Amino acid sequence: MRAIVCGAWGKVETLELGELPAPVPKAGEVLIRVHAAGVNYADAIMVGGTYQTKPDFPFSPGLEAAGEIMAVGPGVERARIGERVMAILNHGGFAEQVTARAHEAYPLPQAMDYATAAGFLTAYVSSHVAIRWQGRLEAGESMLVLGAAGGVGLTAVEIGKAMGATVIAGASSAAKLAIAKEHGADHLIDYGRQDLKDEVERLTGGEGVDVCYDPVGGPLFDKALSSLAWGGRILLIGFVAGVPQIPANRLLVKHRAALGSSLRYFRHNRPDQLKASVDELLVWYEAGKLRPLISAQFELARTVEAIRVLTERRVVGKVVVTL
Ligand SMILES: NC(=O)c1ccc[n+]([C@@H]2O[C@H](COP(=O)([O-])OP(=O)(O)OC[C@H]3O[C@@H](n4cnc5c(N)ncnc54)[C@H](OP(=O)(O)O)[C@@H]3O)[C@@H](O)[C@H]2O)c1
C-alpha cells in the first residue's frame, strides 16, 4: 500500500512517500481504508525519535484517521464492514490502510465528512479529558486557554463554553484571536502584545481564573500560573515553547494545582472515561455546540508540508492529509 515512510529518526523532511505492507488486523482490531488522517504536533516529535512511543522501522506516522472498515480481527463483534469510522491510532494514519483497536474506532455522525472526522478525535478528546476529568471545570467558572486558535486550543474554547464556563482566549495575534472569538471565546488576550497576568486580573476583577488550559508552556507558563485564582488548576497539555519548571511554593498558598493530562496514556488507563468523553463530545457535535475547524488539507504526497505548517505556527485549527 502507499504510505508515508519513516525509515530512521530525523527531521520531518526525511519522510518519503513509498510502499509498506498492508497491516493485518489482530484480535480486537479493525482494518480501516483511510480517507483522511489528522496531523498533530506529535507527528514531528515521533519522527524525531523523542516521542513517548517509538515504533519499529519502517513505519508510517499519523495518530488519527477516518475511513471505512475493510476487515475485522478475531473477537470483534460490534464493527461492521463498510462502516464509516474515526479512530485513535498508535501510529500509521498517513497510509492507505491502518489498524485500530476496535473500541477506539467510533462510528461517524451522519453529517460528519472524513476530513472533519480525521481531525476530530485527538484535539477534542484530549481537551475534554483534560478539562472534564482533570480540571473538573464547573459551569460558572472561568477558564483561560493558551494557544487558543491552535489544534487543541480551539477545541478547549468550545468545550469550555459547552460546559457553561466563561472562556478567556489567549493567542499571539489578532487574527488568531478572531478565530477564537468566532468559536465562542468571551474575552481575548493578545499575549504577543499584552501582559497575560495583567489582562487576566483586569478581566476577572483581580480574582484570577479557575482553570488554565496550557498546550504552550515555555515563558508564558509562569504568567499563566500567576493568573490562577485561589483553588485554580493549571492543565499541562503540551510544551511547544519549552518545558517549564514549577516552584512548589507557588502552588501551596493559593491551593493551586498543576495537573498533567495525556490522551495517549489516559486511553490505556481509563477506557470507560475515554468513551464517556467521546459520547459527550458527539452529543455536543450533533447539537451544533462544536464546530471543528479544518483549515488546510494536503494530499498524502504533501504530508511533510502538512506537518510543517503546524510546527511553524502557520495554521489555525486542524490540518488533515487526504487520500
Ligand atoms: N496532552 C495531550 O493529550 C495532547 C493532545 C494533543 C496535543 N497535545 C500537545 O499540545 C500541543 C499543541 O498541539 P496542537 O496540535 O494544538 O498544535 P498547534 O495547532 O500548533 O497549536 C499550538 C499553539 O501554540 C502556540 N505556540 C506558542 N509558541 C509556539 C511555538 N514556539 N511553536 C509552535 N506553536 C507555538 C501557537 O499559538 P500562538 O501563536 O497563538 O501562541 C499555536 O497555535 C503540542 O505540544 C501537542 O503535542 C497534547
mmCIF file of N, CA, C and O in Angstrom, residues 268-313:
data_model
loop_
_atom_site.group_PDB
_atom_site.id
_atom_site.type_symbol
_atom_site.label_atom_id
_atom_site.label_comp_id
_atom_site.label_asym_id
_atom_site.label_seq_id
_atom_site.Cartn_x
_atom_site.Cartn_y
_atom_site.Cartn_z
ATOM 1 N N HIS A 268 -5.303 4.188 27.756
ATOM 2 C CA HIS A 268 -5.000 2.845 28.261
ATOM 3 C C HIS A 268 -5.491 2.681 29.697
ATOM 4 O O HIS A 268 -5.915 1.609 30.099
ATOM 5 N N ASN A 269 -5.410 3.756 30.483
ATOM 6 C CA ASN A 269 -5.717 3.654 31.914
ATOM 7 C C ASN A 269 -7.181 3.861 32.252
ATOM 8 O O ASN A 269 -7.660 3.376 33.268
ATOM 9 N N ARG A 270 -7.907 4.622 31.452
ATOM 10 C CA ARG A 270 -9.304 4.943 31.762
ATOM 11 C C ARG A 270 -10.195 4.798 30.522
ATOM 12 O O ARG A 270 -10.810 5.776 30.066
ATOM 13 N N PRO A 271 -10.285 3.572 29.954
ATOM 14 C CA PRO A 271 -11.075 3.417 28.726
ATOM 15 C C PRO A 271 -12.548 3.809 28.898
ATOM 16 O O PRO A 271 -13.166 4.326 27.962
ATOM 17 N N ASP A 272 -13.096 3.607 30.104
ATOM 18 C CA ASP A 272 -14.519 3.957 30.289
ATOM 19 C C ASP A 272 -14.724 5.471 30.241
ATOM 20 O O ASP A 272 -15.682 5.967 29.635
ATOM 21 N N GLN A 273 -13.821 6.198 30.897
ATOM 22 C CA GLN A 273 -13.940 7.660 30.871
ATOM 23 C C GLN A 273 -13.666 8.189 29.459
ATOM 24 O O GLN A 273 -14.262 9.176 29.034
ATOM 25 N N LEU A 274 -12.766 7.504 28.738
ATOM 26 C CA LEU A 274 -12.493 7.912 27.352
ATOM 27 C C LEU A 274 -13.785 7.826 26.537
ATOM 28 O O LEU A 274 -14.151 8.747 25.809
ATOM 29 N N LYS A 275 -14.495 6.717 26.720
ATOM 30 C CA LYS A 275 -15.751 6.532 25.968
ATOM 31 C C LYS A 275 -16.771 7.594 26.384
ATOM 32 O O LYS A 275 -17.467 8.166 25.534
ATOM 33 N N ALA A 276 -16.820 7.887 27.685
ATOM 34 C CA ALA A 276 -17.767 8.913 28.159
ATOM 35 C C ALA A 276 -17.419 10.269 27.532
ATOM 36 O O ALA A 276 -18.315 11.056 27.179
ATOM 37 N N SER A 277 -16.137 10.543 27.391
ATOM 38 C CA SER A 277 -15.715 11.803 26.757
ATOM 39 C C SER A 277 -16.187 11.856 25.306
ATOM 40 O O SER A 277 -16.755 12.851 24.858
ATOM 41 N N VAL A 278 -15.935 10.772 24.552
ATOM 42 C CA VAL A 278 -16.331 10.759 23.137
ATOM 43 C C VAL A 278 -17.846 10.900 23.032
ATOM 44 O O VAL A 278 -18.364 11.669 22.213
ATOM 45 N N ASP A 279 -18.584 10.182 23.900
ATOM 46 C CA ASP A 279 -20.050 10.245 23.845
ATOM 47 C C ASP A 279 -20.536 11.677 24.064
ATOM 48 O O ASP A 279 -21.392 12.177 23.334
ATOM 49 N N GLU A 280 -19.991 12.341 25.087
ATOM 50 C CA GLU A 280 -20.452 13.706 25.375
ATOM 51 C C GLU A 280 -20.108 14.644 24.213
ATOM 52 O O GLU A 280 -20.914 15.486 23.808
ATOM 53 N N LEU A 281 -18.909 14.473 23.650
ATOM 54 C CA LEU A 281 -18.498 15.325 22.525
ATOM 55 C C LEU A 281 -19.420 15.138 21.316
ATOM 56 O O LEU A 281 -19.786 16.104 20.643
ATOM 57 N N LEU A 282 -19.807 13.884 21.060
ATOM 58 C CA LEU A 282 -20.663 13.648 19.889
ATOM 59 C C LEU A 282 -22.075 14.203 20.113
ATOM 60 O O LEU A 282 -22.699 14.702 19.170
ATOM 61 N N VAL A 283 -22.541 14.165 21.349
ATOM 62 C CA VAL A 283 -23.836 14.799 21.656
ATOM 63 C C VAL A 283 -23.734 16.307 21.383
ATOM 64 O O VAL A 283 -24.586 16.905 20.733
ATOM 65 N N TRP A 284 -22.653 16.912 21.853
ATOM 66 C CA TRP A 284 -22.461 18.359 21.619
ATOM 67 C C TRP A 284 -22.323 18.653 20.132
ATOM 68 O O TRP A 284 -22.822 19.656 19.629
ATOM 69 N N TYR A 285 -21.610 17.763 19.411
ATOM 70 C CA TYR A 285 -21.427 17.983 17.966
ATOM 71 C C TYR A 285 -22.785 17.976 17.265
ATOM 72 O O TYR A 285 -23.088 18.861 16.459
ATOM 73 N N GLU A 286 -23.598 16.959 17.586
ATOM 74 C CA GLU A 286 -24.912 16.834 16.943
ATOM 75 C C GLU A 286 -25.798 18.033 17.303
ATOM 76 O O GLU A 286 -26.659 18.434 16.530
ATOM 77 N N ALA A 287 -25.574 18.600 18.491
ATOM 78 C CA ALA A 287 -26.383 19.748 18.925
ATOM 79 C C ALA A 287 -25.843 21.066 18.359
ATOM 80 O O ALA A 287 -26.374 22.139 18.662
ATOM 81 N N GLY A 288 -24.771 20.989 17.573
ATOM 82 C CA GLY A 288 -24.209 22.199 16.964
ATOM 83 C C GLY A 288 -23.348 23.027 17.900
ATOM 84 O O GLY A 288 -23.005 24.178 17.588
ATOM 85 N N LYS A 289 -22.964 22.426 19.055
ATOM 86 C CA LYS A 289 -22.137 23.201 20.001
ATOM 87 C C LYS A 289 -20.656 23.151 19.642
ATOM 88 O O LYS A 289 -19.866 23.928 20.174
ATOM 89 N N LEU A 290 -20.261 22.208 18.810
ATOM 90 C CA LEU A 290 -18.860 22.106 18.395
ATOM 91 C C LEU A 290 -18.803 22.343 16.891
ATOM 92 O O LEU A 290 -19.602 21.780 16.148
ATOM 93 N N ARG A 291 -17.858 23.173 16.479
ATOM 94 C CA ARG A 291 -17.712 23.454 15.046
ATOM 95 C C ARG A 291 -16.260 23.227 14.658
ATOM 96 O O ARG A 291 -15.447 24.161 14.635
ATOM 97 N N PRO A 292 -15.889 21.952 14.395
ATOM 98 C CA PRO A 292 -14.493 21.635 14.095
ATOM 99 C C PRO A 292 -13.969 22.488 12.939
ATOM 100 O O PRO A 292 -14.664 22.642 11.929
ATOM 101 N N LEU A 293 -12.779 23.028 13.111
ATOM 102 C CA LEU A 293 -12.176 23.859 12.064
ATOM 103 C C LEU A 293 -11.010 23.110 11.412
ATOM 104 O O LEU A 293 -9.978 22.882 12.046
ATOM 105 N N ILE A 294 -11.215 22.722 10.168
ATOM 106 C CA ILE A 294 -10.127 22.125 9.377
ATOM 107 C C ILE A 294 -9.665 23.249 8.455
ATOM 108 O O ILE A 294 -10.373 23.613 7.516
ATOM 109 N N SER A 295 -8.487 23.806 8.737
ATOM 110 C CA SER A 295 -8.103 24.996 7.974
ATOM 111 C C SER A 295 -7.276 24.670 6.746
ATOM 112 O O SER A 295 -7.118 25.515 5.871
ATOM 113 N N ALA A 296 -6.719 23.461 6.668
ATOM 114 C CA ALA A 296 -5.933 23.115 5.485
ATOM 115 C C ALA A 296 -5.971 21.614 5.257
ATOM 116 O O ALA A 296 -5.996 20.834 6.208
ATOM 117 N N GLN A 297 -5.992 21.257 3.966
ATOM 118 C CA GLN A 297 -5.950 19.837 3.595
ATOM 119 C C GLN A 297 -4.832 19.637 2.580
ATOM 120 O O GLN A 297 -4.672 20.430 1.662
ATOM 121 N N PHE A 298 -4.059 18.582 2.752
ATOM 122 C CA PHE A 298 -2.946 18.263 1.855
ATOM 123 C C PHE A 298 -3.095 16.824 1.385
ATOM 124 O O PHE A 298 -3.515 15.966 2.161
ATOM 125 N N GLU A 299 -2.696 16.559 0.123
ATOM 126 C CA GLU A 299 -2.700 15.170 -0.330
ATOM 127 C C GLU A 299 -1.571 14.414 0.356
ATOM 128 O O GLU A 299 -0.597 15.018 0.809
ATOM 129 N N LEU A 300 -1.686 13.075 0.364
ATOM 130 C CA LEU A 300 -0.709 12.233 1.065
ATOM 131 C C LEU A 300 0.738 12.580 0.683
ATOM 132 O O LEU A 300 1.610 12.665 1.551
ATOM 133 N N ALA A 301 0.983 12.811 -0.600
ATOM 134 C CA ALA A 301 2.349 13.088 -1.062
ATOM 135 C C ALA A 301 2.909 14.367 -0.441
ATOM 136 O O ALA A 301 4.126 14.578 -0.430
ATOM 137 N N ARG A 302 2.037 15.235 0.088
ATOM 138 C CA ARG A 302 2.490 16.509 0.670
ATOM 139 C C ARG A 302 2.425 16.491 2.207
ATOM 140 O O ARG A 302 2.279 17.530 2.848
ATOM 141 N N THR A 303 2.563 15.316 2.796
ATOM 142 C CA THR A 303 2.454 15.187 4.254
ATOM 143 C C THR A 303 3.517 16.021 4.985
ATOM 144 O O THR A 303 3.235 16.612 6.034
ATOM 145 N N VAL A 304 4.725 16.076 4.434
ATOM 146 C CA VAL A 304 5.784 16.852 5.097
ATOM 147 C C VAL A 304 5.334 18.304 5.263
ATOM 148 O O VAL A 304 5.447 18.892 6.345
ATOM 149 N N GLU A 305 4.796 18.860 4.176
ATOM 150 C CA GLU A 305 4.288 20.245 4.233
ATOM 151 C C GLU A 305 3.181 20.386 5.270
ATOM 152 O O GLU A 305 3.103 21.383 5.997
ATOM 153 N N ALA A 306 2.314 19.379 5.310
ATOM 154 C CA ALA A 306 1.179 19.411 6.244
ATOM 155 C C ALA A 306 1.678 19.471 7.687
ATOM 156 O O ALA A 306 1.115 20.185 8.523
ATOM 157 N N ILE A 307 2.736 18.741 7.977
ATOM 158 C CA ILE A 307 3.276 18.759 9.355
ATOM 159 C C ILE A 307 4.009 20.082 9.600
ATOM 160 O O ILE A 307 3.909 20.680 10.668
ATOM 161 N N ARG A 308 4.699 20.553 8.587
ATOM 162 C CA ARG A 308 5.496 21.781 8.757
ATOM 163 C C ARG A 308 4.641 23.038 9.001
ATOM 164 O O ARG A 308 5.022 23.888 9.803
ATOM 165 N N VAL A 309 3.498 23.140 8.344
ATOM 166 C CA VAL A 309 2.692 24.348 8.587
ATOM 167 C C VAL A 309 2.271 24.416 10.053
ATOM 168 O O VAL A 309 2.109 25.484 10.634
ATOM 169 N N LEU A 310 2.168 23.227 10.650
ATOM 170 C CA LEU A 310 1.781 23.171 12.063
ATOM 171 C C LEU A 310 2.967 23.559 12.953
ATOM 172 O O LEU A 310 2.841 24.426 13.822
ATOM 173 N N THR A 311 4.102 22.924 12.719
ATOM 174 C CA THR A 311 5.238 23.181 13.619
ATOM 175 C C THR A 311 5.784 24.596 13.435
ATOM 176 O O THR A 311 6.444 25.125 14.319
ATOM 177 N N GLU A 312 5.507 25.197 12.283
ATOM 178 C CA GLU A 312 5.990 26.572 12.053
ATOM 179 C C GLU A 312 4.957 27.613 12.453
ATOM 180 O O GLU A 312 5.068 28.773 12.078
ATOM 181 N N ARG A 313 3.930 27.199 13.159
ATOM 182 C CA ARG A 313 2.976 28.123 13.783
ATOM 183 C C ARG A 313 2.152 28.890 12.761
ATOM 184 O O ARG A 313 1.730 30.010 13.014
#
